[in-house]
Tab-separated table of C-alpha atoms in Angstrom:
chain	number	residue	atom	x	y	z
A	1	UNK	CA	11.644	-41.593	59.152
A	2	UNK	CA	11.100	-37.572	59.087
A	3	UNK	CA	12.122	-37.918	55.491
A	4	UNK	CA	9.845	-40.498	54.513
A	5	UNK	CA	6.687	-38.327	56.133
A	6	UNK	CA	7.979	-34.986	54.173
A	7	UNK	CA	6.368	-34.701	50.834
A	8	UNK	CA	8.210	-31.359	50.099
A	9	UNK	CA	10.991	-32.890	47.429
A	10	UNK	CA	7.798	-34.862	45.783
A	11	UNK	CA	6.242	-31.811	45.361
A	12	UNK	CA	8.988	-29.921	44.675
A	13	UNK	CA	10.216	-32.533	42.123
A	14	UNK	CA	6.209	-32.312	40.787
A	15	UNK	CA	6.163	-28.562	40.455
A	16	UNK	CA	10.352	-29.189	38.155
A	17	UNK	CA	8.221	-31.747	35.819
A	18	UNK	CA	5.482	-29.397	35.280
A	19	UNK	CA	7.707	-26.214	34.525
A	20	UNK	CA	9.792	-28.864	32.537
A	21	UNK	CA	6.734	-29.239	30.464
A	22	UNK	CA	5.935	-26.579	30.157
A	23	UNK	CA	8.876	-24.826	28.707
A	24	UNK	CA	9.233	-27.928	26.254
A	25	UNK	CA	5.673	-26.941	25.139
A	26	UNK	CA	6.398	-23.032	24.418
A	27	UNK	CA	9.928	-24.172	22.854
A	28	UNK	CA	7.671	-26.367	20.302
A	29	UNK	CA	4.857	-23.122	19.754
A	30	UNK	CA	8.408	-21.071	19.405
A	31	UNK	CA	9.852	-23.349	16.846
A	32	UNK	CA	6.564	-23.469	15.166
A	33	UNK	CA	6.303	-20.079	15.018
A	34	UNK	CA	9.841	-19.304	13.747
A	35	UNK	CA	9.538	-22.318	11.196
A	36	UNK	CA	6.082	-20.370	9.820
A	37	UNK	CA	7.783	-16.610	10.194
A	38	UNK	CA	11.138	-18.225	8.327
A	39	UNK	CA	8.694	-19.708	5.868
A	40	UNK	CA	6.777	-16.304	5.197
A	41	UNK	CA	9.685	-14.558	4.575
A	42	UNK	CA	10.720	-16.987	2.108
A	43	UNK	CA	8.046	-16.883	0.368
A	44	UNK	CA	7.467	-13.244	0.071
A	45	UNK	CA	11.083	-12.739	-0.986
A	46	UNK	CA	10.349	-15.018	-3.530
A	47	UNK	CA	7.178	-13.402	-4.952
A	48	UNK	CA	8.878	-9.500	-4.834
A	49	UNK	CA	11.495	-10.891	-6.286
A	50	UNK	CA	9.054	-11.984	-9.502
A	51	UNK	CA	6.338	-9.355	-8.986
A	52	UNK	CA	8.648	-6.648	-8.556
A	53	UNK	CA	9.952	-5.687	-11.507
A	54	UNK	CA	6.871	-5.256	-12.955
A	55	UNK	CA	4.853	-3.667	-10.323
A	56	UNK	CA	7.757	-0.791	-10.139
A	57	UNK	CA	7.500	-0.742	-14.205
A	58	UNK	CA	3.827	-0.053	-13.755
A	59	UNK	CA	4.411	2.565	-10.839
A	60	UNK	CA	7.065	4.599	-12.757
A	61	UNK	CA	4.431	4.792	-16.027
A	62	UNK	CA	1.872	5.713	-13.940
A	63	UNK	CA	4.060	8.392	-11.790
A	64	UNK	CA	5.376	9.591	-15.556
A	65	UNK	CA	1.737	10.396	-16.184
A	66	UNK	CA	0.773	12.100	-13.174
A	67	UNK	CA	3.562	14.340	-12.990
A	68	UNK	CA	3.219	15.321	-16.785
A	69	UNK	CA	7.079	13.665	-16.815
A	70	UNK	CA	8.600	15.648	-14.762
A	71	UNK	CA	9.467	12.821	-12.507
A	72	UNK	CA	10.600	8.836	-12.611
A	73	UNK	CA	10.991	6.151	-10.016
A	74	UNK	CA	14.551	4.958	-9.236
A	75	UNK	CA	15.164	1.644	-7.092
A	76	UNK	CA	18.444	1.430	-4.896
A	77	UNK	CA	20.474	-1.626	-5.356
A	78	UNK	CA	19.037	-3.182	-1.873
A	79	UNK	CA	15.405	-2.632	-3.708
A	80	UNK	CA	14.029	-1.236	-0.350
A	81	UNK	CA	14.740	2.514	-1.324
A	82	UNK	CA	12.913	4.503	-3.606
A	83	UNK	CA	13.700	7.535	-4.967
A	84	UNK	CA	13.138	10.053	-7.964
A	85	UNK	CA	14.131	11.175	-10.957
A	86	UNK	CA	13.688	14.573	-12.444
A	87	UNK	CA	13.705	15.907	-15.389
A	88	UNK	CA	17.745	16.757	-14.917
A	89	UNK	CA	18.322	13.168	-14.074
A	90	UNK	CA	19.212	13.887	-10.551
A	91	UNK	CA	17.927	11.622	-7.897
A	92	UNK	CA	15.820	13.228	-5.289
A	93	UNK	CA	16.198	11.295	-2.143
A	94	UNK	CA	12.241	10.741	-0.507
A	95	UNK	CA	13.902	12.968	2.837
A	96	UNK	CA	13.560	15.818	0.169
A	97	UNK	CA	10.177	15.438	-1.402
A	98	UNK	CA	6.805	17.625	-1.008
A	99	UNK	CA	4.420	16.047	0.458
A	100	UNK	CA	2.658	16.617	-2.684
A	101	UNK	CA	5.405	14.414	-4.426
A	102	UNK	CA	5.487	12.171	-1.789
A	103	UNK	CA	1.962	11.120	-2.183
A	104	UNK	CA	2.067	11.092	-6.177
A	105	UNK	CA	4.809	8.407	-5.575
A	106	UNK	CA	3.177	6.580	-2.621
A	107	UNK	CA	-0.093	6.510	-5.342
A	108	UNK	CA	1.586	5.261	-8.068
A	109	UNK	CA	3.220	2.376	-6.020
A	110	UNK	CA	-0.586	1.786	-4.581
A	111	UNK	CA	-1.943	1.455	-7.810
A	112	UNK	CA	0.239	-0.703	-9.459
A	113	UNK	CA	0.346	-2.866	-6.638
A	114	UNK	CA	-3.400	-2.928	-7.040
A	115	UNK	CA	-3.547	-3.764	-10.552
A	116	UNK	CA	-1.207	-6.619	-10.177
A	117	UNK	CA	-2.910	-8.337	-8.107
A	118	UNK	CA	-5.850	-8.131	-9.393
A	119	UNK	CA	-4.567	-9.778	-12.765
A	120	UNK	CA	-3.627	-12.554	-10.317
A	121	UNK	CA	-7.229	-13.215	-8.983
A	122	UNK	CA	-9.868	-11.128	-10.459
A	123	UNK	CA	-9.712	-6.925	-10.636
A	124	UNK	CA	-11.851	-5.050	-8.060
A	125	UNK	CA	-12.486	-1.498	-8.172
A	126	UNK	CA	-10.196	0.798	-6.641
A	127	UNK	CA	-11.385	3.198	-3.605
A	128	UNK	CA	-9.604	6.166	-2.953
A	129	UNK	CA	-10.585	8.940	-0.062
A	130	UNK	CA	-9.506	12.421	-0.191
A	131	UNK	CA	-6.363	11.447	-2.009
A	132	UNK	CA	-5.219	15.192	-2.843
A	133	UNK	CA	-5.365	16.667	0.550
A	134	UNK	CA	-1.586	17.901	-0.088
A	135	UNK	CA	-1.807	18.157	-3.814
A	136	UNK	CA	-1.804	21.417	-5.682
A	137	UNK	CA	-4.533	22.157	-8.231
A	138	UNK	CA	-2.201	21.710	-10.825
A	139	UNK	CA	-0.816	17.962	-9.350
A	140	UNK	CA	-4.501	17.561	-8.810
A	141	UNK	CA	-5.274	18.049	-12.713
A	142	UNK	CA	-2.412	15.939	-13.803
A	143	UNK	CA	-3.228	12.891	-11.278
A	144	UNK	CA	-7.114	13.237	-12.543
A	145	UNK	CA	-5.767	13.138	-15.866
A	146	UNK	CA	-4.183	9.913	-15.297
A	147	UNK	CA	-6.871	8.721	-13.229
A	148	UNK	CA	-9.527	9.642	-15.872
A	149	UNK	CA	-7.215	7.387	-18.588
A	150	UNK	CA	-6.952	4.368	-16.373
A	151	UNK	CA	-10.805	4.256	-15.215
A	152	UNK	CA	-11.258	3.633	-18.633
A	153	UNK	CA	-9.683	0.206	-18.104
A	154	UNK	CA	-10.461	-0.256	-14.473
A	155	UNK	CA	-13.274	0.672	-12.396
A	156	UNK	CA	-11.986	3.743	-10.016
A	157	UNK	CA	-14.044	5.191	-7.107
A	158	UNK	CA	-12.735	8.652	-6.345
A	159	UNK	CA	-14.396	10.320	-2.870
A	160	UNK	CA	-13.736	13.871	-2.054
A	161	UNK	CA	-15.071	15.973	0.032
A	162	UNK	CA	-13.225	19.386	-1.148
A	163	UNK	CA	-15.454	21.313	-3.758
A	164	UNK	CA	-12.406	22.959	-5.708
A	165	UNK	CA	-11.606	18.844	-6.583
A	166	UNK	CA	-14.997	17.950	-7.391
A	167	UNK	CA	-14.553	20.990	-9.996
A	168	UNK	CA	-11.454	20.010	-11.031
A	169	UNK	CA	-12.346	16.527	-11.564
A	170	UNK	CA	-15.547	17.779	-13.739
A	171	UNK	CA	-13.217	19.824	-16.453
A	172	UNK	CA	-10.854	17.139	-16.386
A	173	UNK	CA	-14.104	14.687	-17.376
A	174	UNK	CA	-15.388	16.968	-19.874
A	175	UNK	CA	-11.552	17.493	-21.833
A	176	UNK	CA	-10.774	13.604	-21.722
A	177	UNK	CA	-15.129	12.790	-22.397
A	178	UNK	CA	-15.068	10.189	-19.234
A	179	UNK	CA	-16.551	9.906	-15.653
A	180	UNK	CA	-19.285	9.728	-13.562
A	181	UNK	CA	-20.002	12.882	-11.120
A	182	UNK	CA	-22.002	12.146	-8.053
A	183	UNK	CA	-22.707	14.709	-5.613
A	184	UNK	CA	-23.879	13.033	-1.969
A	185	UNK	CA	-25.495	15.150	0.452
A	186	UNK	CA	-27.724	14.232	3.527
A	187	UNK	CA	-31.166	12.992	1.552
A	188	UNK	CA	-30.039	13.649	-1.856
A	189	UNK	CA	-27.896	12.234	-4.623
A	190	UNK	CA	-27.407	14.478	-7.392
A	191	UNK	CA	-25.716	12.727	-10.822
A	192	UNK	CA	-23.545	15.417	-12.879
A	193	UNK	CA	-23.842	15.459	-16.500
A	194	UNK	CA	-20.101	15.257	-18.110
């Protein structure tokens, strides 16, 4: 009789079927989840795999350029790893790189990863900010160099905020004959002839 009065196992028993639900409903979201993550994965193997080859073609021209071909791009056999080349054909693990070179290569990788998507969908202009913070004047003329040749096929928005670039970028504008010079300053925009 006490047990038929004493709701505690019917509530208990309640409280096991909610739980019960409830982990069957975050197993589902889990297995959803893994099922979209295994997917992803899948598919971006599939498209490096593809896009690759070409986007680390593009990156090694374009590092050739900036470095006046002092230094290649080399791929470990995992294709995770990147390295360099110099001109002695030793490879110059990244642990050992300037920042300088380190951001010449990082650039190159940008860009061509840039470019190859936008033959996929439509080009956009590329931004870049201050990109020679840890350059040296001359890695700074060889990169404008390269950047002055490939604004001629695709639109390039370089911001600095260092006077000694904005000079540098100027001479390289007037040698190759291409570029637009803006200076910005609070109230005033002042074009630069080239």
């Amino acid at each position: 009789f006490s047990l038929a009065v004493d709701h505690t196992i019917t509530k208990v028993l309640q409280k096991k079927k909610e739980v019960e639900a409830e982990i069957s409903s975050s197993l589902e979201e889990w297995l959803v989840h893994l099922f979209t993550q295994y997917v992803l994965e899948k598919t971006q193997e599939r498209y490096e795999s593809g896009k690759q080859p070409q986007v680390v073609a593009a990156a090694n021209r374009f590092l050739l350029e900036m470095t006046n071909g002092k230094y290649s791009l080399v791929i470990d056999s995992n294709k995770k790893d990147v390295g360099i080349i110099d001109g002695t054909h030793h490879v110059k693990d990244a642990k050992i790189w300037s920042s300088g070179t380190g951001d010449q290569v990082y650039l190159s990788i940008r860009l061509a990863m840039a470019l190859s998507f936008g033959k996929q969908i439509e080009p956009l202009p590329i931004v870049l900010d201050d990109i020679f913070v840890r350059f040296d004047e001359g890695r700074q003329r060889e990169t404008l160099r390269f950047l002055m040749e490939l604004g001629k096929e695709q639109q390039i928005f370089l911001f600095t905020c260092h006077e000694r670039t904005m000079k540098i970028a100027e001479e390289v504008g007037r040698e190759k004959g291409t570029g637009a010079f803006v200076y910005l300053k609070p109230g005033k925009i002042q074009r630069i002839p080239v």
